[in-house]
Phi, psi and omega in degrees: 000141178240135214201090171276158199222198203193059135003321188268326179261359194189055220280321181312288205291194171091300205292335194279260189022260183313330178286329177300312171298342172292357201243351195099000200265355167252032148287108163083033165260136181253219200216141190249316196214098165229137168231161188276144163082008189234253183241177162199129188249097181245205171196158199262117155244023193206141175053081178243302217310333192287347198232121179272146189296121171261158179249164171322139164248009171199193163202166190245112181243123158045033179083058191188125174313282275332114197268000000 
């Protein structure tokens, strides 16, 4: 799987991301949700409580990013 991330619009979440996959934590984790070239949605199932809710760093206006 290849998963491009977008630093420029979202650097908190971009930075928790990586750190969770450098931690292991999405080992044996599934994907819920993907559609291409959009999202992919998965989940932590376990031990959540350690990792803190960052808010949206960007929003989706009428098909275009905005930060």
């Amino acid at each position: 799987m290849i998963v491009e991330l977008a630093p420029d619009l979202a650097p908190k979440n971009v930075a928790q991301l990586k750190r969770l996959v450098r931690e292991g934590r999405y080992t044996n984790t599934s994907f819920y949700r993907v559609i291409e070239n959009f999202v992919a949605q998965g989940g932590l199932e376990v031990d959540v409580e350690d990792i803190p809710a960052l808010q949206a760093e960007f929003e989706w206006e009428m098909g275009r990013w905005t930060e």
